[in-house]
XYZ file of C-alpha atoms in Angstrom:
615
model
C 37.822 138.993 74.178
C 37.704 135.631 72.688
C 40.184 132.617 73.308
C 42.717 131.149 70.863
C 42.004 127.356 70.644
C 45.026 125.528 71.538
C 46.604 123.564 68.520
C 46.275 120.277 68.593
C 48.638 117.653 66.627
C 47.682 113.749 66.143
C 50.046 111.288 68.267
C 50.620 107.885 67.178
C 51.988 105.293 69.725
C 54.396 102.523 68.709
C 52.304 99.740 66.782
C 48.856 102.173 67.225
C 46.968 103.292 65.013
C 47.973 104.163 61.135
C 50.894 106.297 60.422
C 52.347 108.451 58.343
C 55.599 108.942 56.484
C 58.148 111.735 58.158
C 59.022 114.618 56.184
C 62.803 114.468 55.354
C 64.608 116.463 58.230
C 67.116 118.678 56.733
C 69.262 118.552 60.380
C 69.325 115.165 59.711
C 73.270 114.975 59.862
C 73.528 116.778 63.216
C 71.032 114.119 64.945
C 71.880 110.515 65.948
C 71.796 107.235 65.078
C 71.340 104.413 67.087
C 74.771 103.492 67.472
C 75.817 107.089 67.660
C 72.725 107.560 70.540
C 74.380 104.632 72.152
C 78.156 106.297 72.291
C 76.726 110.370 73.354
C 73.868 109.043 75.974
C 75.080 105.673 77.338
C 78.323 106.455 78.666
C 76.976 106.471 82.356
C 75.631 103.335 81.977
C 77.996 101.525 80.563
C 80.860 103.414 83.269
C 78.512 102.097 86.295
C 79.870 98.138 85.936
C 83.440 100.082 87.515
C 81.702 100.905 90.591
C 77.783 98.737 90.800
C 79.556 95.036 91.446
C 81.934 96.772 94.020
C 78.942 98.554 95.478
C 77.346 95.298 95.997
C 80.232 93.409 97.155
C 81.584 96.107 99.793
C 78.227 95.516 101.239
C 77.962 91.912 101.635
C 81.642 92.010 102.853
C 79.978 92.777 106.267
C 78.467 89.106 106.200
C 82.096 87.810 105.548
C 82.639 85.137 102.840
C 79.187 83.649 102.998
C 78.060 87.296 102.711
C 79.956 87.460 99.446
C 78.037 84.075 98.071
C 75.229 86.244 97.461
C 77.074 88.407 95.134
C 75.797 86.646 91.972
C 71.858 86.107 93.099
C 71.822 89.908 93.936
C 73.175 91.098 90.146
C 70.646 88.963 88.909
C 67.805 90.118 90.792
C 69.262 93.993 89.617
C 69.467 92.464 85.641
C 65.913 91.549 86.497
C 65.172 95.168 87.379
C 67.509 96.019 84.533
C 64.971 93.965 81.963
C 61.693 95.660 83.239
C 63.801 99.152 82.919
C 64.275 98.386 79.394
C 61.087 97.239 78.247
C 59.953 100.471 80.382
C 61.627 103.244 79.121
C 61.057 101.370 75.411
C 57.392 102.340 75.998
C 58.049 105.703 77.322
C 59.688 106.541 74.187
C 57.126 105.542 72.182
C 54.326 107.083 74.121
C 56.862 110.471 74.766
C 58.505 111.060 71.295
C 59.491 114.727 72.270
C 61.431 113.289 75.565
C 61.781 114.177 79.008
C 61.479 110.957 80.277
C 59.872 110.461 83.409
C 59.104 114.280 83.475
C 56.953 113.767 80.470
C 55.353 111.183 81.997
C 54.465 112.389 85.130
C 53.096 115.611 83.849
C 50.540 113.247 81.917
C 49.402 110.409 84.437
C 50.625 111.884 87.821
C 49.805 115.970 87.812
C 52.116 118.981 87.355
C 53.574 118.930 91.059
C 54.804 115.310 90.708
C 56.158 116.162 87.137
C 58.215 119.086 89.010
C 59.753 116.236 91.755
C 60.668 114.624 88.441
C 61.951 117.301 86.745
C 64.101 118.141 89.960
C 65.502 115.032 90.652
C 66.721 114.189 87.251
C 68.234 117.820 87.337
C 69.818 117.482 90.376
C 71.306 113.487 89.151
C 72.499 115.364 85.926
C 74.323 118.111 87.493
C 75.822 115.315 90.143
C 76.711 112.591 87.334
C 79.085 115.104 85.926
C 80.628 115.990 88.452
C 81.117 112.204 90.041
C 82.185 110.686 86.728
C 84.579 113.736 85.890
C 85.934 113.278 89.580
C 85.966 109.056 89.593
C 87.951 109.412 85.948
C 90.639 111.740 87.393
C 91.050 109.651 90.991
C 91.559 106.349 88.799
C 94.099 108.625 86.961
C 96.083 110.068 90.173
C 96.231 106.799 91.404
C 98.214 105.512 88.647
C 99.981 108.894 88.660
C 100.447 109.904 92.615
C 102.297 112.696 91.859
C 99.392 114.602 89.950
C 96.859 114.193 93.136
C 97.985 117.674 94.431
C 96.324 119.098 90.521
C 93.356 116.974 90.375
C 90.875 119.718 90.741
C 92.459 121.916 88.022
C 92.700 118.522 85.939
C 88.732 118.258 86.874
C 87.897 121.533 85.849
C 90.020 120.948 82.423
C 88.279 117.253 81.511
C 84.578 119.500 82.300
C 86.081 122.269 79.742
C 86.871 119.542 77.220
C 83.790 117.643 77.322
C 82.007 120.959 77.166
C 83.732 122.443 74.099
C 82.962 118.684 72.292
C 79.022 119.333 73.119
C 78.730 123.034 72.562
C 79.684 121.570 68.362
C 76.534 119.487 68.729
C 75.942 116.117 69.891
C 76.896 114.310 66.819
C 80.234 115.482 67.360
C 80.302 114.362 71.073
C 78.857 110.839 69.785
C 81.718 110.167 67.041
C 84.426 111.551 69.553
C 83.415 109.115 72.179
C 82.365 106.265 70.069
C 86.022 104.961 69.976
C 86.799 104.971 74.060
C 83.107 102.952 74.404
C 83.739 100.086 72.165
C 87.431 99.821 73.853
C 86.123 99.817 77.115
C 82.858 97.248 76.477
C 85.231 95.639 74.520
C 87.843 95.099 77.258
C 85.109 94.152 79.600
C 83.832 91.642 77.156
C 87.066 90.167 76.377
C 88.311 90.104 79.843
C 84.991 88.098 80.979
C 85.151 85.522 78.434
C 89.057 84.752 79.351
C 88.072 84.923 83.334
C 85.218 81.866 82.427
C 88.040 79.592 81.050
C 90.247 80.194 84.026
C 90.131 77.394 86.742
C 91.474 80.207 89.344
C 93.130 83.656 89.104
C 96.306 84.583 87.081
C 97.520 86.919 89.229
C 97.297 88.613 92.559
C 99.588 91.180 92.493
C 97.154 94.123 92.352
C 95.872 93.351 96.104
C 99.239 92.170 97.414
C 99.484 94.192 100.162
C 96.324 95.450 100.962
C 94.064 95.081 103.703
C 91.058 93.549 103.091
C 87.631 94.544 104.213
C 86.186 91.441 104.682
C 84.460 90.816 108.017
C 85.322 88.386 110.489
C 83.591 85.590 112.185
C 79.779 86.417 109.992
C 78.143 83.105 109.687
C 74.333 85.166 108.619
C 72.903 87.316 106.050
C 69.365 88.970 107.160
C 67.355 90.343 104.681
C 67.791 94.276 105.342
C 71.780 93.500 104.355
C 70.578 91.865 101.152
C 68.320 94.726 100.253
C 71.290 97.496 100.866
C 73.286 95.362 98.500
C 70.493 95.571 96.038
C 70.159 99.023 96.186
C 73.986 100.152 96.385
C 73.902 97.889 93.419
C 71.158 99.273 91.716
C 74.026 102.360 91.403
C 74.666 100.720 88.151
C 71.339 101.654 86.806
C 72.051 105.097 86.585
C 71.831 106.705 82.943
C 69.566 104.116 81.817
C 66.828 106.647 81.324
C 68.772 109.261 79.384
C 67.935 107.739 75.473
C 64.271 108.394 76.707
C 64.861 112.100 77.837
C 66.284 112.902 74.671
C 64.474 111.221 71.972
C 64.253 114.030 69.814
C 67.981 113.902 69.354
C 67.786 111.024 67.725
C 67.325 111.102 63.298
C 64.081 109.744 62.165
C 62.329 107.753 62.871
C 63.815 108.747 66.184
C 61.137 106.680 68.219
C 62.503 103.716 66.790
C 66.249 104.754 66.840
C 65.850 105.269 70.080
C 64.327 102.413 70.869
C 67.123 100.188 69.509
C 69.246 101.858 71.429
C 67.922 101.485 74.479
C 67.630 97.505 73.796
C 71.169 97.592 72.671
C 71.894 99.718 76.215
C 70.119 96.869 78.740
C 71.993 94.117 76.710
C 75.554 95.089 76.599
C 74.963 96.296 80.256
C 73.327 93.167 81.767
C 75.780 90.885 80.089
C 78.448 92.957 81.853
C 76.926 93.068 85.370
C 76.372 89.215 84.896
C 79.732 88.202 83.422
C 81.545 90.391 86.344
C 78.977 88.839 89.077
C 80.075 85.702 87.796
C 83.575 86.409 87.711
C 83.614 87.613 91.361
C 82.389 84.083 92.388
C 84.516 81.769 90.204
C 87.816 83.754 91.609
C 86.160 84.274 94.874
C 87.143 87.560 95.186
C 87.590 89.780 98.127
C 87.288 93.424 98.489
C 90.418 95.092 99.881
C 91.350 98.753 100.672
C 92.531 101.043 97.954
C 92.101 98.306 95.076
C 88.560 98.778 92.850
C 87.453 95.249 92.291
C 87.497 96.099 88.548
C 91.028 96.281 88.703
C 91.151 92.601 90.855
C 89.413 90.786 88.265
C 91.557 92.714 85.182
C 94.046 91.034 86.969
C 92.871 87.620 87.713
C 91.747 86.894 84.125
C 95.051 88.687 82.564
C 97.624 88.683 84.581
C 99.406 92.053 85.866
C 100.255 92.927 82.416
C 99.744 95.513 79.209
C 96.486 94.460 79.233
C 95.633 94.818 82.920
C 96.517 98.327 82.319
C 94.813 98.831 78.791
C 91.790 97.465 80.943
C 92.649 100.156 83.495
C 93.196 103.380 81.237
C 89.828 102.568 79.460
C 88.198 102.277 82.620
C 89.365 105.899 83.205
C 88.760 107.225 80.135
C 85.540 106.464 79.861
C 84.790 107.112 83.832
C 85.901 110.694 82.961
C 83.603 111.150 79.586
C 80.816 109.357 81.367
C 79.696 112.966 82.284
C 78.684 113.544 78.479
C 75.320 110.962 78.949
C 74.160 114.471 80.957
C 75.275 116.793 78.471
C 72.859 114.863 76.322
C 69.953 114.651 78.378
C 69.705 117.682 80.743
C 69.390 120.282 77.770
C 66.477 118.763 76.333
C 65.298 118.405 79.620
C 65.090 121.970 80.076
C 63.784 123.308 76.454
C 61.059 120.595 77.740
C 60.613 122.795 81.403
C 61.296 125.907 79.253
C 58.193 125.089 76.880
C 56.163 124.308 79.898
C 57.219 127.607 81.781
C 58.745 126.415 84.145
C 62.758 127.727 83.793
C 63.767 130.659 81.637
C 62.406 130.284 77.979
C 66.292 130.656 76.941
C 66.799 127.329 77.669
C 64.404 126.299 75.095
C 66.662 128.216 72.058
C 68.867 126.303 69.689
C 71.968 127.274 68.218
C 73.278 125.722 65.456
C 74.129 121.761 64.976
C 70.755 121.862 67.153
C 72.505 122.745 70.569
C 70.825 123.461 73.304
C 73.634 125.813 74.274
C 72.389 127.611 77.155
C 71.937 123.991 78.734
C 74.852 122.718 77.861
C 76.851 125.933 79.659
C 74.924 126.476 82.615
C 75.198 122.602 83.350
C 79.311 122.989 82.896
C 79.078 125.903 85.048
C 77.065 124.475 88.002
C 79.425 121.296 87.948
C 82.180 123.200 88.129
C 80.979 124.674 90.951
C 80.343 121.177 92.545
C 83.843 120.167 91.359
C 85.502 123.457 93.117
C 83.005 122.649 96.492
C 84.390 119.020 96.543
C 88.332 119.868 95.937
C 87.723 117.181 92.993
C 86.949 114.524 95.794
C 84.629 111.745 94.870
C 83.866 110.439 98.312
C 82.211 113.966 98.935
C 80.032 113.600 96.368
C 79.102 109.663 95.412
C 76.179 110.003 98.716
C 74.613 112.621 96.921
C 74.882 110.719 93.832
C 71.835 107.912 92.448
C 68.973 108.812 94.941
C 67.435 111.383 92.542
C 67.443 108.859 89.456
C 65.544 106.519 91.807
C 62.685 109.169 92.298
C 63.125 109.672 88.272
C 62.508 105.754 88.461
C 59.859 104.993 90.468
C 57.558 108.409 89.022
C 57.909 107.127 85.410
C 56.953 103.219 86.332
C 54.578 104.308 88.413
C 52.721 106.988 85.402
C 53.757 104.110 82.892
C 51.549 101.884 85.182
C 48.362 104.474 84.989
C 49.159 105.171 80.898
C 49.119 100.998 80.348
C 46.214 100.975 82.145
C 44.069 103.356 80.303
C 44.998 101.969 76.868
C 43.879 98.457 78.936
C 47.523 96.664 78.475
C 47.126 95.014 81.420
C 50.411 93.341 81.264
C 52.680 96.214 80.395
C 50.529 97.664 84.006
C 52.245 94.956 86.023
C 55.497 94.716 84.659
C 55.903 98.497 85.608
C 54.292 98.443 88.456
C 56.734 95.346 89.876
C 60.145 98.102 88.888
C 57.908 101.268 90.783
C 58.071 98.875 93.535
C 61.786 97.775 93.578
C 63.012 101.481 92.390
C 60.869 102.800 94.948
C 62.663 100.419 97.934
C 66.213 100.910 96.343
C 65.170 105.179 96.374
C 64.313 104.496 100.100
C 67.161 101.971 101.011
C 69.536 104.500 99.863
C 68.928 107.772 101.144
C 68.178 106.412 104.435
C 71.723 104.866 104.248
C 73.340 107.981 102.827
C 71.072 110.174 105.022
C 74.513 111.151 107.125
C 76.971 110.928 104.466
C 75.471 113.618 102.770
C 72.179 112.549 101.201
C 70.448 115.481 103.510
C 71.472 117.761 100.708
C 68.915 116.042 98.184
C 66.226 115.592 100.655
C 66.517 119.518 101.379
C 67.906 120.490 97.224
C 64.662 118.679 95.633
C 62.057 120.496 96.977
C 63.792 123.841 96.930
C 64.046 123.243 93.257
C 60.431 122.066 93.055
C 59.983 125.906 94.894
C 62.160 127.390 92.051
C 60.307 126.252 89.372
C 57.050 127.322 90.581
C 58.110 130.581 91.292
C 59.350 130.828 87.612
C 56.014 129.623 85.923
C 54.014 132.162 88.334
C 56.377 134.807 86.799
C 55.460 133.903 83.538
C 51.962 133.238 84.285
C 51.770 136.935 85.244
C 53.438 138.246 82.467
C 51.161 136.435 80.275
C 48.576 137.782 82.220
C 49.652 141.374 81.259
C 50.751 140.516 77.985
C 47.371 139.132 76.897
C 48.973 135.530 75.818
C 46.064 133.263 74.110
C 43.938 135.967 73.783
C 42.735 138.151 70.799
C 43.985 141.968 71.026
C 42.358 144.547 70.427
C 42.683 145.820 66.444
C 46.166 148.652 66.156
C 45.191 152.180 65.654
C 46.955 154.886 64.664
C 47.615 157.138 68.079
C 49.519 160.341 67.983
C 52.994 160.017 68.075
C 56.135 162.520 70.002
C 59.355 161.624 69.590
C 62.325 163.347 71.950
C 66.210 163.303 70.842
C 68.259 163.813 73.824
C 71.338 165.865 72.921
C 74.471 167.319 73.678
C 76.077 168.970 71.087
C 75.580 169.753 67.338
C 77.525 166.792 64.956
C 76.074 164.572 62.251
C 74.983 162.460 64.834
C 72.627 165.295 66.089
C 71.582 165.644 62.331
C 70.839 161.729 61.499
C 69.236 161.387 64.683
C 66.525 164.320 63.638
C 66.232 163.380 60.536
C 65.555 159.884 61.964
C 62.851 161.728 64.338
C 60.899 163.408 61.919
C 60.367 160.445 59.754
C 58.917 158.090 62.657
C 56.963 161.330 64.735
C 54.053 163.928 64.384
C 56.288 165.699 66.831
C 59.775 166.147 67.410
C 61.591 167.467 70.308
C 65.208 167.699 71.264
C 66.165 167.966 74.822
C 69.502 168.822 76.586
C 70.230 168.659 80.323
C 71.775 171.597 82.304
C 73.308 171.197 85.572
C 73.927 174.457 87.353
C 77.691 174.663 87.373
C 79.213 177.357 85.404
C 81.058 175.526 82.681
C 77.999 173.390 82.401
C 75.712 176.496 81.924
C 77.998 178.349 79.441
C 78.088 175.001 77.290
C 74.023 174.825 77.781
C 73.826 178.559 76.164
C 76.549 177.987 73.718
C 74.362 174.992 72.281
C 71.050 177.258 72.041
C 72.768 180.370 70.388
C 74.102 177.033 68.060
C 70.741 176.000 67.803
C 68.712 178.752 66.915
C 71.382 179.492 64.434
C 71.395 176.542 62.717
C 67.485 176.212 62.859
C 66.470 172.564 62.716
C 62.524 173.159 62.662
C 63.049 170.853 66.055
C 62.235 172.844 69.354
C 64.822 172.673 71.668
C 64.380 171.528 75.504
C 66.224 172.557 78.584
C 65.790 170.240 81.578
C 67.509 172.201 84.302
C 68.804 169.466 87.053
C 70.447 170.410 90.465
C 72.054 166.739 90.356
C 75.153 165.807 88.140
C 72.123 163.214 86.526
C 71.422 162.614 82.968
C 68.521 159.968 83.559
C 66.320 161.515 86.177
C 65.676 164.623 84.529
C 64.962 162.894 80.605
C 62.769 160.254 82.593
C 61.010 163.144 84.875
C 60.112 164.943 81.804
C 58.958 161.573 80.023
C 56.354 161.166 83.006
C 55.362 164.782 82.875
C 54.820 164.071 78.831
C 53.344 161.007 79.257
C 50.641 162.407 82.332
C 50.068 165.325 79.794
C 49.314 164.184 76.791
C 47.657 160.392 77.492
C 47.076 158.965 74.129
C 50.350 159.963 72.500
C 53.055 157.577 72.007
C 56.193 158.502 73.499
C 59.735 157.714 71.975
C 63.084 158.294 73.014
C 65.558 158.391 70.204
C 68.957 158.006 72.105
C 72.003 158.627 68.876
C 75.310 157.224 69.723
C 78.420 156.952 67.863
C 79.575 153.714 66.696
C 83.714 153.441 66.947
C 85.358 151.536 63.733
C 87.549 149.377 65.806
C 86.199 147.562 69.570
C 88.711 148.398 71.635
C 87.837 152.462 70.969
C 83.973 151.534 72.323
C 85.903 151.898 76.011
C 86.939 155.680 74.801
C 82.719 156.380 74.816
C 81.263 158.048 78.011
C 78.634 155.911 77.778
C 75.821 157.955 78.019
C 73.312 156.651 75.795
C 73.376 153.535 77.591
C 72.935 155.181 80.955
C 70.065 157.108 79.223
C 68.271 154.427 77.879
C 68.589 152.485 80.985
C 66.922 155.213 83.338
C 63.864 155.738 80.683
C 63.548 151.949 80.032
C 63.329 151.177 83.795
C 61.158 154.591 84.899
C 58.921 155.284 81.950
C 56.562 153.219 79.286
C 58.316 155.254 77.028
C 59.657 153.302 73.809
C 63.458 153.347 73.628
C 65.341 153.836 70.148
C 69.522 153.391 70.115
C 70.483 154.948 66.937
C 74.083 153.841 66.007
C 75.917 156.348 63.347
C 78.649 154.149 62.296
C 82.375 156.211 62.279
């Protein structure tokens, strides 16, 4: 036998090389835009400034105030990370047009095992950014509401069932639902950063009245292993930034440069935040306190405790709670990607229509909601086990960005990835060792379990391709003899179809019946052969005598005795069955075409035939 060649298609990087106009895409109008790509896959991003300047600040709180003076020089060395992100993932789109991110990337510069650690921990940061943003939007909701804390999980499990039913009409739909909460939110951030620069000191106070604060006492020193957990708590906010990358070919074409913009458009609005909050926390010198987000602090120093503080509040909910679509957008194409490469089910790689990846998009609702259920809708169970596998993601796709820049001899693109491998790698390192006992033991044992699980999936499929004879020419068809058997019961018009069904696909037809020793069973057996002689089909019919009350065993024994017999004939199994008019009289059938057809699919090599006769 010879081998196929593979097909091979022409790439074209961004600015390489001629290319060639794009065939008009008839889905056009269920694929995105940038600003539409910036509403359905930036929503995690853009939620992060809620919790990445208190992540940084709740650190440095251990150094006291002079601690806290660092607040602004550590957001700017994470915008700097931010930057060489950006101008990252911008090539990685260009170089990956059909997504997967730093899975794509891996598989090409680093090998397939490293691709799989990729594949696994952007998985595993999917399935736990749904489940943290869904649980972060309803806590900021019971705590302006106390009295609904006792329903958050059930509230949980309803804001998963919403965002699901939005994605499961395509993403386009998800992107024009959400687009409205995003621009209130950025803009309220926005706003409320400009008014806090024009403020000599705060407005108000009122939201930490009260409160203890967390500040430590008597710290006169900050040593550089407390500056580096600030950095990487901080770098928290970075999460989602690689999502427009994993799912490029969402985007309308030219999707490489849709994306693009919108990945640009991403690092800007999301930098100026970080920065304008940073700056924010230093001009009011701010100081974290118990059960007050320092979100909500600064609303409140640059507003006053007013309508706005709350507007400021609500949208920081709202869009906490939908933050969980950037992973409805990314994980699906993430796994028609490991479905291609054989690595998960090959359902995962079908498309419904409005180009869903349904089977995606409802096995990741189902696995959060398991998360959700495990938690009790808790955040603080889950936000350790959240961010360390989108710093793996991180530092694999900087460091095969650094090998692909390389090779094409762009010596410059080389270093600026290699400097975010490095700081992605420390912040990946800095925070599981810090989470280790909060939790973070789960990831260190979940990733390579799932690295196991996909392996044992492509083996599966590499076997079955083995048997199958995938990539190889087959032998030319030939015509073999062919017997076809009609189990049977009784004499109807199903009986009659069925035969006449028989005859038209076989060189021989037979008809067989099974008779179980009882008496009523053998009277009925011998009242159906005086029938059949009677009526005098031209079709032999078969008794297969069976001690056990068993329709399968004694059709499949008799298969296998067929099958040993005669070697190069065909065997079929025509199983008929009555089809009821209405659904609900299905559950009047005894079922025994199904059981049949079971037992000679699993047993035999026999091929099975359900013949419905419609009622």
């Amino acid at each position: 036998m010879s081998t196929l060649p593979a097909p091979t298609a022409p790439t074209a990087e961004n600015g390489a090389g001629p290319t060639t106009a794009e065939p008009p895409d008839p889905d056009a109008r269920h694929r995105l835009t940038a600003v539409t790509g910036l509403a359905a896959l930036s929503l995690d991003a853009m939620a992060s400034v809620a919790y990445g300047p208190e992540a940084i600040v709740l650190v440095l709180a251990a150094a006291g105030a002079h601690g806290l003076g660092f607040t602004l020089p550590v957001t700017l060395a994470i915008a700097g990370l931010l930057a060489v992100l950006v101008a990252s993932y911008r090539q990685v789109v260009a170089a990956f047009p059909d997504g997967g991110g730093s899975y794509a990337v891996a598989r090409t510069h680093l090998g397939r095992r490293t691709s799989l650690v990729a594949a696994a921990s952007l998985v595993l940061d999917y399935v736990l950014n749904v489940a943290v943003a869904v649980t972060a939007g309803v806590a900021a909701l019971t705590s302006a509401f106390p009295g609904l804390y006792g329903d958050r999980l059930w509230i949980c499990l309803g804001v998963l069932a919403l965002i699901t039913a939005i994605n499961l009409r395509g993403i386009v739909d998800s992107a024009r639902a959400f687009i409205v909460p995003t621009a209130v939110f950025v803009g309220a951030i926005l706003v409320m950063i400009t008014v806090g620069l024009f403020r000599d000191a705060p407005v108000s106070t009122a939201a930490s009245a009260g409160h203890a604060s967390v500040l430590a006492d008597n710290a006169t020193s900050v040593g550089a292993l407390l500056l580096l957990k600030a950095f990487a708590s901080g770098c928290s906010a970075l999460t989602g930034i690689e999502a427009i990358a994993n799912a490029v070919p969402s985007f309308r074409a030219p999707a490489v440069r849709r994306a693009q913009r919108a990945e640009v458009a991403l690092g800007a609005l999301l930098g100026v935040m970080l920065i304008g909050l940073s700056v924010l926390i230093s001009r009011f010198g701010l100081q974290p306190v118990e059960g007050v987000t320092v979100l909500a602090q600064l609303a409140d120093a640059s507003f006053g405790h007013n309508t706005v503080f709350y507007v400021v509040q609500f949208a920081t909910m709202v869009l906490l709670a939908l933050s969980a679509n950037t992973s409805f957008g990314g994980l699906p194409v993430l796994l028609k990607l490991l479905a291609r490469d054989d690595y998960v089910p090959h359902v995962f790689g079908l498309k419904a229509d409005r180009q869903v990846h349904r089977h995606g998009v409802v096995w990741l609702a189902v696995v959060s909601a398991g998360l959700l259920v495990f938690s009790g809708g808790d955040t603080n169970t889950l936000v350790p086990l959240f961010a360390i596998g989108v710093f793996v993601g991180f530092t694999l796709a900087q460091t095969g960005m650094v090998l692909h820049g390389r090779a094409a001899r762009q010596w410059g693109k080389a270093l600026l990835n290699g400097v975010g491998a490095l700081l992605t790698g420390v912040a990946a390192v800095v925070v599981t060792a810090t989470k280790f006992h909060d939790g973070a033991w789960l990831i260190v044992i979940a990733l390579p379990l799932l690295v196991a699980l996909f392996e044992l999936v492509h083996r599966a499929y590499g076997r079955i391709a083995d048997r199958l004879g995938v990539g190889r020419i087959p032998e030319p068809p030939h015509r073999a003899r062919s017997l076809v058997l009609v189990p049977v019961s009784s004499l109807t018009r199903v009986t009659s179809k069925a035969l006449t069904a028989a005859v038209s696909l076989g060189d021989e037809v037979r008809a067989v019946t099974v008779c179980h020793p009882d008496p009523e069973d053998r009277a009925h057996a011998d009242a159906l052969a005086r029938d059949w002689a009677l009526w005098n089909p031209g079709v032999a019919l078969v008794r297969l005598p069976s001690e056990r009350r068993s329709l399968g065993r004694p059709i499949t024994a008799y298969v296998r005795h067929l099958a040993k017999a005669y070697p190069d004939t065909q065997i079929t199994v025509l199983i008929p069955e009555a089809e009821p008019e209405r659904l609900w009289q299905r559950l009047l059938q005894n079922q025994r075409g199904a059981v049949v057809a079971h037992a000679v699919r699993r047993d035999t090599d026999a091929v099975v035939c359900r013949l419905r006769f419609r009622c």
